[in-house]
mmCIF file of C-alpha atoms in Angstrom:
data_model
loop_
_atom_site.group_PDB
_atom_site.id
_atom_site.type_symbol
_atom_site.label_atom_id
_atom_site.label_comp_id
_atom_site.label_asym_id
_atom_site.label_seq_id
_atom_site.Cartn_x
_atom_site.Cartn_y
_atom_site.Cartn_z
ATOM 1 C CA UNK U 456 89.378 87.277 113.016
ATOM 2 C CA UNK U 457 90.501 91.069 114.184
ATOM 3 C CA UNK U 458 90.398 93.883 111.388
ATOM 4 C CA UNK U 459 93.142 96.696 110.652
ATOM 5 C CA UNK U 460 93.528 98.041 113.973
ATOM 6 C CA UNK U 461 94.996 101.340 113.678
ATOM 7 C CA UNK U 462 96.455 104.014 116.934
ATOM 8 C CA UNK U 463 95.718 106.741 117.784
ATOM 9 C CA UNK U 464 92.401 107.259 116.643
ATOM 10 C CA UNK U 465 92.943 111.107 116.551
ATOM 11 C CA UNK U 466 95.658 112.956 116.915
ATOM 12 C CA UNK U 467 96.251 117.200 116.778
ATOM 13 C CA UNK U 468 99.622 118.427 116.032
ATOM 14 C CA UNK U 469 100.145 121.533 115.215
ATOM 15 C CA UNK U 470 102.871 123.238 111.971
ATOM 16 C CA UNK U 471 106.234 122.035 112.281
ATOM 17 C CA UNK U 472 106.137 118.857 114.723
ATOM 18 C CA UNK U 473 106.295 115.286 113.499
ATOM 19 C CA UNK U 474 103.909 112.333 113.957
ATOM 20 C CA UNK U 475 104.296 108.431 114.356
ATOM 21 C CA UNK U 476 100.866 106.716 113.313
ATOM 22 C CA UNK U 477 100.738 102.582 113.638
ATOM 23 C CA UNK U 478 99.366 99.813 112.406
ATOM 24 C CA UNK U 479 98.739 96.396 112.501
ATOM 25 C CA UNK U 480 97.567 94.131 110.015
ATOM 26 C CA UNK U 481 94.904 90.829 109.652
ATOM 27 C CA UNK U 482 96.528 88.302 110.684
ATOM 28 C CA UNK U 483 98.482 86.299 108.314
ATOM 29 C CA UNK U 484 98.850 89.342 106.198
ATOM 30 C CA UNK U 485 102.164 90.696 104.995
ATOM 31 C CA UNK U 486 101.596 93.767 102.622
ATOM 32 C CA UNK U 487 100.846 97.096 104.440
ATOM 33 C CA UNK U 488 99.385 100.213 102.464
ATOM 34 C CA UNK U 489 99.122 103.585 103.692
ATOM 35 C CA UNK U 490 96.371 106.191 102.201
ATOM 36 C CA UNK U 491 95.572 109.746 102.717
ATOM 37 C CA UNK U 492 91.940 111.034 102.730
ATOM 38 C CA UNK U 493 92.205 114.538 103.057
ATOM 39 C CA UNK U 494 89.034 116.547 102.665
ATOM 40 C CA UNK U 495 88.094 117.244 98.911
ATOM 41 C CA UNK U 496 90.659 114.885 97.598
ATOM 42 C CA UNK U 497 89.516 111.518 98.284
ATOM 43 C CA UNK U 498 91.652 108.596 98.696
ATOM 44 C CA UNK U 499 95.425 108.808 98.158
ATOM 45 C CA UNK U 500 97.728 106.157 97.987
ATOM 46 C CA UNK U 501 101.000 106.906 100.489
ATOM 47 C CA UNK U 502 102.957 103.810 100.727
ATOM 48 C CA UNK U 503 103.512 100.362 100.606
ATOM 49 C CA UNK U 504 105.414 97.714 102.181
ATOM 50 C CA UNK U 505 105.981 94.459 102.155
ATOM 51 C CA UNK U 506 108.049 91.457 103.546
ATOM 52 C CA UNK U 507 109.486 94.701 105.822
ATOM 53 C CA UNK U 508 110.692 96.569 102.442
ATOM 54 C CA UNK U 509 109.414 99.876 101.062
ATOM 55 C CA UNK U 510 107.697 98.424 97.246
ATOM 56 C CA UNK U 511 105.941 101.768 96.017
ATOM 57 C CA UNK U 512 105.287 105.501 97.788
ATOM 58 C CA UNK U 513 102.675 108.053 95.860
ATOM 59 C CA UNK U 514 103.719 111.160 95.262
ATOM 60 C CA UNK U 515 104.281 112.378 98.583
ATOM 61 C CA UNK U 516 106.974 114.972 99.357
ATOM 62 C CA UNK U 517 110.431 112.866 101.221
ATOM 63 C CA UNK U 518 109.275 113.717 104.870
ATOM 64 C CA UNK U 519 106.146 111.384 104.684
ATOM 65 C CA UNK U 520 107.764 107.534 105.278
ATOM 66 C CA UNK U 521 107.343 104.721 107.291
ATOM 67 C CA UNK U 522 108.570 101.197 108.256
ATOM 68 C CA UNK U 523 107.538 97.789 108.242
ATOM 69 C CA UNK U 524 108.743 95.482 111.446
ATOM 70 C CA UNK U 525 109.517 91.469 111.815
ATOM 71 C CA UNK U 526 105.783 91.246 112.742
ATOM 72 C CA UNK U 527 104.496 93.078 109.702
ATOM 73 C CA UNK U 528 102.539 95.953 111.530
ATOM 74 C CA UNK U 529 103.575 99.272 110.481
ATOM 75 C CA UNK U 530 104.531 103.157 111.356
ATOM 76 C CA UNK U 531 103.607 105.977 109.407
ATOM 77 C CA UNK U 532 106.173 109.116 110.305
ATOM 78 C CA UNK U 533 105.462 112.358 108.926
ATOM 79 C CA UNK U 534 107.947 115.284 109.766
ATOM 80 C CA UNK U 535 107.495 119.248 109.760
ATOM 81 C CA UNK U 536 103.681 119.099 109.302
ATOM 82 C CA UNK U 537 102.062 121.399 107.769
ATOM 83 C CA UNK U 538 98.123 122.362 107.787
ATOM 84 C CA UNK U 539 97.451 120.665 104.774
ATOM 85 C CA UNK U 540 98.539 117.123 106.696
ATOM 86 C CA UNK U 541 95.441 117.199 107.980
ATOM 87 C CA UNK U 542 93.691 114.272 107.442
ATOM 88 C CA UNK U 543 92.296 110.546 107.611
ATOM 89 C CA UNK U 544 94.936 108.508 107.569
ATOM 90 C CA UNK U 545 94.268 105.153 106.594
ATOM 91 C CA UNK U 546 96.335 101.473 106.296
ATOM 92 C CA UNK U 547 95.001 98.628 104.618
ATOM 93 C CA UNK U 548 96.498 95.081 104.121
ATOM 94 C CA UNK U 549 96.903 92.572 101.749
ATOM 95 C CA UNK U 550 97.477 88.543 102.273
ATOM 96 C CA UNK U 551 100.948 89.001 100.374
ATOM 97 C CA UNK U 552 102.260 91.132 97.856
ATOM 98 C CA UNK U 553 100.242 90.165 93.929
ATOM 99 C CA UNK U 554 97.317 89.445 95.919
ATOM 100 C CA UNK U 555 94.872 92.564 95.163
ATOM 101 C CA UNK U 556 92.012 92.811 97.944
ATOM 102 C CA UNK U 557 93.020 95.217 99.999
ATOM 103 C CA UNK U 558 91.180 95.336 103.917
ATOM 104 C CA UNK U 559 91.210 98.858 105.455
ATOM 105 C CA UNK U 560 91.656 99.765 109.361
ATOM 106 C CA UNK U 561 89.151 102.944 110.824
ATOM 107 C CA UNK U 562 91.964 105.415 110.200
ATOM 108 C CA UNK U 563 93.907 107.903 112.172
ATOM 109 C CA UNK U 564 92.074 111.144 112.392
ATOM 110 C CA UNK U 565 95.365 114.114 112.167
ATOM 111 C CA UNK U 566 94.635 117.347 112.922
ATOM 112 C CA UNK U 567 97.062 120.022 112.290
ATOM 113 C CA UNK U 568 96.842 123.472 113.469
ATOM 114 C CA UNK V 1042 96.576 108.141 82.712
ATOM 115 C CA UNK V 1043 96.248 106.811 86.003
ATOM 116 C CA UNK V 1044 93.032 108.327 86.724
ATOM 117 C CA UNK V 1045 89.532 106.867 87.706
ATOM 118 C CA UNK V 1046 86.823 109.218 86.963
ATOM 119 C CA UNK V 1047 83.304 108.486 89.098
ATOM 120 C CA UNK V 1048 80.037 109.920 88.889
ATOM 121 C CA UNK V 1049 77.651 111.358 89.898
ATOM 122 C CA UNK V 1050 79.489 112.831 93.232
ATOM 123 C CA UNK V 1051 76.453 112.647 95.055
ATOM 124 C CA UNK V 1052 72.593 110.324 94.573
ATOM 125 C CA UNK V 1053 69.418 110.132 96.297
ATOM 126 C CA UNK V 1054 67.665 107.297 95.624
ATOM 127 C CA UNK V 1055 64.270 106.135 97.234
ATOM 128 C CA UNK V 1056 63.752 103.430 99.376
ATOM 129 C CA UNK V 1057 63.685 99.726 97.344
ATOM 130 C CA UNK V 1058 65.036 102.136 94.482
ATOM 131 C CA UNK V 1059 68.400 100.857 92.517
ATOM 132 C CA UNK V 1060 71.317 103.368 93.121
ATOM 133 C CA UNK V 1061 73.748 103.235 89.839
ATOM 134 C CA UNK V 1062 77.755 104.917 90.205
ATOM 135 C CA UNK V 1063 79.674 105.019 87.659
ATOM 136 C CA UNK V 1064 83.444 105.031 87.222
ATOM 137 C CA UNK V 1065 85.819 105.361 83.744
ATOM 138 C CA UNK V 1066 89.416 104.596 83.773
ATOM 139 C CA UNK V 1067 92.207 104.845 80.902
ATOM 140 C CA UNK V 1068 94.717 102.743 82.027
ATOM 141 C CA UNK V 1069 93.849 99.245 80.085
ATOM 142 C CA UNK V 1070 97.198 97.755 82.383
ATOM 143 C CA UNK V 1071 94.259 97.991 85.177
ATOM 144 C CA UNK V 1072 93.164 94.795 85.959
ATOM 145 C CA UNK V 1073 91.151 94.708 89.219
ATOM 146 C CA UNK V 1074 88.541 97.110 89.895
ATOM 147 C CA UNK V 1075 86.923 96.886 93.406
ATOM 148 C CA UNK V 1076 84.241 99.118 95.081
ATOM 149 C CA UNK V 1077 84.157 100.111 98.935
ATOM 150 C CA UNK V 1078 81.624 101.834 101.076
ATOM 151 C CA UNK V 1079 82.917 103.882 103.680
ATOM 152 C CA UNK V 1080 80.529 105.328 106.567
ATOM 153 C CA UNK V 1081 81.331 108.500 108.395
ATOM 154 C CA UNK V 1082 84.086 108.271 110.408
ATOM 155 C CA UNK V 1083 84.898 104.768 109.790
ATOM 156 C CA UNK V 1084 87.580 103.211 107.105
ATOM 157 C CA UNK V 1085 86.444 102.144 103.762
ATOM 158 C CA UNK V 1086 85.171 98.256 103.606
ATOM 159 C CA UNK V 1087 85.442 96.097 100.606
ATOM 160 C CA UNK V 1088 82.126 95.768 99.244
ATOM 161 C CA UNK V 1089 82.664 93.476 96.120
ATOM 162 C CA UNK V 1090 85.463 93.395 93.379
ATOM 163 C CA UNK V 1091 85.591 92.420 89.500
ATOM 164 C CA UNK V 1092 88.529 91.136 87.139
ATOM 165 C CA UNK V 1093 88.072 92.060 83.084
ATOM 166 C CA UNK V 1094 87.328 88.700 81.688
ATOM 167 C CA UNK V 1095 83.818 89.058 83.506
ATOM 168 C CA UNK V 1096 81.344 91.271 82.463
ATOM 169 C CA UNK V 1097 79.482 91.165 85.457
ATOM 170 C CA UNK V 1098 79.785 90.043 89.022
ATOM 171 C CA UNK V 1099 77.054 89.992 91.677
ATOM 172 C CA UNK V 1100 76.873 89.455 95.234
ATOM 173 C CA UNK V 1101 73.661 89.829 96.732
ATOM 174 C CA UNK V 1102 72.120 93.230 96.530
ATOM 175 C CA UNK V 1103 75.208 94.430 94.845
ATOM 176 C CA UNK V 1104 76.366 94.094 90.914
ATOM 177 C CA UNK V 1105 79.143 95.174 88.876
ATOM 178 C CA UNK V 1106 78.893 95.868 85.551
ATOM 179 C CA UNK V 1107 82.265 95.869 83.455
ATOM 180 C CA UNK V 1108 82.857 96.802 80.109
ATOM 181 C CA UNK V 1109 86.223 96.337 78.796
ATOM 182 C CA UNK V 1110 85.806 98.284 75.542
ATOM 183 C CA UNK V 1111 84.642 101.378 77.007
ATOM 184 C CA UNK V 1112 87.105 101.035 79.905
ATOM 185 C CA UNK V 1113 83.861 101.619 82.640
ATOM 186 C CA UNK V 1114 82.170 99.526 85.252
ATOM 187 C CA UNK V 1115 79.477 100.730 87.478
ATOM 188 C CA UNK V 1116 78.159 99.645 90.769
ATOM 189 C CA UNK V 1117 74.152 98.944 90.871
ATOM 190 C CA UNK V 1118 72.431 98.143 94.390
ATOM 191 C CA UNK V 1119 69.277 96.870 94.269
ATOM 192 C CA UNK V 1120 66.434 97.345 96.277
ATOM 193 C CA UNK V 1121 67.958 100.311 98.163
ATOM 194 C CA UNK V 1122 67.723 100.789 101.704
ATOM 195 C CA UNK V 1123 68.599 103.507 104.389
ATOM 196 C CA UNK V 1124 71.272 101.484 106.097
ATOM 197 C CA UNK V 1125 73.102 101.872 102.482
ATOM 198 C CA UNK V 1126 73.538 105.340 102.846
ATOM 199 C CA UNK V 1127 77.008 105.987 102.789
ATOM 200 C CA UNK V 1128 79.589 106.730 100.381
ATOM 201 C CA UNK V 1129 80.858 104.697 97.671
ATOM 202 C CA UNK V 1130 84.339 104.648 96.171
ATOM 203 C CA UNK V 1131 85.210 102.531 92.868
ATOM 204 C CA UNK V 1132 89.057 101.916 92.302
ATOM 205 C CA UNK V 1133 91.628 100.046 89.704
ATOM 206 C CA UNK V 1134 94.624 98.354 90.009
ATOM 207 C CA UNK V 1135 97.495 97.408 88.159
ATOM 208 C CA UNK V 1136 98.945 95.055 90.653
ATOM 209 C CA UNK V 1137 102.268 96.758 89.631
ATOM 210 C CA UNK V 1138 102.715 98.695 92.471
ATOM 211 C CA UNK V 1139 100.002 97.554 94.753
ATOM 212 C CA UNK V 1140 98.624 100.420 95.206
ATOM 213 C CA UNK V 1141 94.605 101.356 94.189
ATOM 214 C CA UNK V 1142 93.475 104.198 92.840
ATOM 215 C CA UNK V 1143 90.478 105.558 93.810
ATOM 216 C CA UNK V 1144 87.818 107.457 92.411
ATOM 217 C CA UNK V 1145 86.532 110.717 93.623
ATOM 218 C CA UNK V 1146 84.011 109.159 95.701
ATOM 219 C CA UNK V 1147 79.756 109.050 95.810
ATOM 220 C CA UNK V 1148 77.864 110.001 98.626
ATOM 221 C CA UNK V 1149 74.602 108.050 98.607
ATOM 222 C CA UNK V 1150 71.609 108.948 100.541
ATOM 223 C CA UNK V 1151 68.433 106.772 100.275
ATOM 224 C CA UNK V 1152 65.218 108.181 101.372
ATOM 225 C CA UNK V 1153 62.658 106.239 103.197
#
């Protein structure tokens, strides 16, 4: 059974453009998380989605959002970047939304400069 | 307080050694508490995961330890090897919002 895949793998941007970073989940999966893991502040919960609606975001200024399609993968947009962007970005998925265990992809290495 | 406190940030442990991380939450609406081991550049994999009405859970090499009153649960690994160097992250959930919340993270290194 294929993992969290996850594109790009790395990415550089530098201040002021915007990024689209994808997903796709397991399989049979419907919930989609997204998590920062910037340097020094370990893991940060982004967003979540499910059944193609937004459910919860972290406290994450407006410009960070995403989307969930029919097919359940997922885009992470993030507008105006700055240099603290820079980061692992990673998505995870769940079986459905209530079920806990949470499976994470390798991440999206973004770079800003 | 939706924090989850871990220690120590970083452990070296000797070979056939048992590594111990500890984490301490304050949110008692937590009610799943899983721990993942991430290696450099890779994403963080789900190593083994605990509930409150056990106190402990093990799965091979690996144990949790939960203790409701104190609100902390710890990871031990047993017999520590150098393929287990990596980090470790412990994390809670309310299933409220889906989301986890991590701890701070411990970076393991086990001599041989």
């Amino acid at each position: 059974e294929a993992g969290v895949t996850q594109s790009p793998t790395h990415l550089i941007k530098t201040r002021g453009q915007q990024v689209t970073l994808r997903c796709s989940p397991i399989s049979g999966h419907t919930s989609v998380y997204w998590y920062q893991q910037a340097l020094g502040l370990g893991l940060q919960f982004l967003l979540w989605y499910d059944e193609g609606e937004e459910r919860n975001r972290g406290n994450f200024p407006p410009r960070f959002s995403g989307r969930q399609f029919p097919n359940y993968s997922s885009e992470l947009n993030v507008n105006a970047l700055e240099l603290e962007d820079s980061a692992l970005y990673l998505c995870a998925s769940s079986f459905r939304s209530g079920y806990n265990e949470q499976f994470f992809g390798p991440g999206t290495r973004l770079t800003v400069l | 307080q939706q924090q989850v406190k871990q220690s120590p940030q970083s452990l070296i442990v000797q070979k056939g050694g048992i590594s111990i991380i500890n984490c301490a939450y304050e949110n008692t609406a937590f009610d799943y508490f899983p721990w993942y081991q991430q290696f450099p550049g890779k994403g963080p994999a789900l190593l083994i995961a605990i509930r409150p009405d056990v106190s402990e859970k093990k799965e091979g090499r690996f144990t949790i330890s939960f203790n409701k009153s104190a609100k902390q649960f710890s990871l031990h690994i047993m017999d520590s090897q150098p393929g287990d160097s990596a980090t470790y992250f412990c994390a809670a959930s309310d299933n409220q919002g889906g989301k986890l919340i991590f701890g701070q993270g411990t970076e393991l290194s086990v001599k041989p």
